């Protein structure tokens, strides 16, 4: 998972009483300051394919 790999979420696996696996995710604290310069640097990493698959 990309969000877990980026350190934005953590995940844990638990078993329910009936033996089914349940995956829980927790949002981690993070601070990403955005500025026009930061956004301009990230624009080349975006693609139409990536935008469609994330929606």
PDB file of C-alpha atoms in Angstrom:
ATOM      1  CA  UNK A   1       0.000   0.000   0.000  1.00  0.00           C
ATOM      2  CA  UNK A   2       1.438   3.350  -1.035  1.00  0.00           C
ATOM      3  CA  UNK A   3       0.137   5.297   1.978  1.00  0.00           C
ATOM      4  CA  UNK A   4       1.642   2.782   4.399  1.00  0.00           C
ATOM      5  CA  UNK A   5       4.938   2.830   2.511  1.00  0.00           C
ATOM      6  CA  UNK A   6       4.987   6.613   2.733  1.00  0.00           C
ATOM      7  CA  UNK A   7       4.442   6.439   6.499  1.00  0.00           C
ATOM      8  CA  UNK A   8       1.054   8.184   6.347  1.00  0.00           C
ATOM      9  CA  UNK A   9      -0.937   5.246   7.744  1.00  0.00           C
ATOM     10  CA  UNK A  10      -0.155   2.213   9.856  1.00  0.00           C
ATOM     11  CA  UNK A  11      -1.982  -1.078   9.661  1.00  0.00           C
ATOM     12  CA  UNK A  12      -2.692  -3.947  11.992  1.00  0.00           C
ATOM     13  CA  UNK A  13      -4.285  -7.325  11.448  1.00  0.00           C
ATOM     14  CA  UNK A  14      -6.682  -8.795  14.003  1.00  0.00           C
ATOM     15  CA  UNK A  15      -8.797 -11.927  14.082  1.00  0.00           C
ATOM     16  CA  UNK A  16     -12.490 -11.663  14.886  1.00  0.00           C
ATOM     17  CA  UNK A  17     -14.208 -14.107  17.226  1.00  0.00           C
ATOM     18  CA  UNK A  18     -15.325 -16.160  14.232  1.00  0.00           C
ATOM     19  CA  UNK A  19     -11.773 -16.385  12.871  1.00  0.00           C
ATOM     20  CA  UNK A  20     -12.063 -13.806  10.082  1.00  0.00           C
ATOM     21  CA  UNK A  21      -9.089 -11.550   9.457  1.00  0.00           C
ATOM     22  CA  UNK A  22      -9.736  -7.839   9.901  1.00  0.00           C
ATOM     23  CA  UNK A  23      -7.294  -5.175   8.735  1.00  0.00           C
ATOM     24  CA  UNK A  24      -7.364  -1.858  10.575  1.00  0.00           C
ATOM     25  CA  UNK A  25      -5.619   1.315   9.427  1.00  0.00           C
ATOM     26  CA  UNK A  26      -4.688   4.340  11.494  1.00  0.00           C
ATOM     27  CA  UNK A  27      -3.798   7.753  10.117  1.00  0.00           C
ATOM     28  CA  UNK A  28      -0.386   8.850  11.341  1.00  0.00           C
ATOM     29  CA  UNK A  29       0.447  12.424  12.279  1.00  0.00           C
ATOM     30  CA  UNK A  30       2.206  14.234   9.461  1.00  0.00           C
ATOM     31  CA  UNK A  31       2.942  17.736   8.301  1.00  0.00           C
ATOM     32  CA  UNK A  32       3.480  18.466   4.634  1.00  0.00           C
ATOM     33  CA  UNK A  33       3.905  22.203   4.046  1.00  0.00           C
ATOM     34  CA  UNK A  34       2.639  23.226   0.618  1.00  0.00           C
ATOM     35  CA  UNK A  35       3.885  26.177  -1.321  1.00  0.00           C
ATOM     36  CA  UNK A  36       3.756  27.051  -5.014  1.00  0.00           C
ATOM     37  CA  UNK A  37       7.390  25.928  -5.261  1.00  0.00           C
ATOM     38  CA  UNK A  38       6.672  22.539  -3.671  1.00  0.00           C
ATOM     39  CA  UNK A  39       3.690  21.955  -5.950  1.00  0.00           C
ATOM     40  CA  UNK A  40       5.717  22.946  -9.023  1.00  0.00           C
ATOM     41  CA  UNK A  41       8.365  20.364  -8.082  1.00  0.00           C
ATOM     42  CA  UNK A  42       5.712  17.634  -7.760  1.00  0.00           C
ATOM     43  CA  UNK A  43       3.844  18.344 -11.007  1.00  0.00           C
ATOM     44  CA  UNK A  44       6.238  16.246 -13.156  1.00  0.00           C
ATOM     45  CA  UNK A  45       5.489  13.197 -10.970  1.00  0.00           C
ATOM     46  CA  UNK A  46       1.770  13.337 -11.758  1.00  0.00           C
ATOM     47  CA  UNK A  47       0.165  11.492 -14.627  1.00  0.00           C
ATOM     48  CA  UNK A  48      -3.370  11.147 -15.935  1.00  0.00           C
ATOM     49  CA  UNK A  49      -3.219   7.402 -15.231  1.00  0.00           C
ATOM     50  CA  UNK A  50      -2.253   7.967 -11.576  1.00  0.00           C
ATOM     51  CA  UNK A  51      -5.009  10.533 -11.097  1.00  0.00           C
ATOM     52  CA  UNK A  52      -7.694   8.226 -12.525  1.00  0.00           C
ATOM     53  CA  UNK A  53      -6.625   5.193 -10.468  1.00  0.00           C
ATOM     54  CA  UNK A  54      -6.655   7.160  -7.189  1.00  0.00           C
ATOM     55  CA  UNK A  55     -10.227   8.409  -7.581  1.00  0.00           C
TER      56      UNK A  55
END
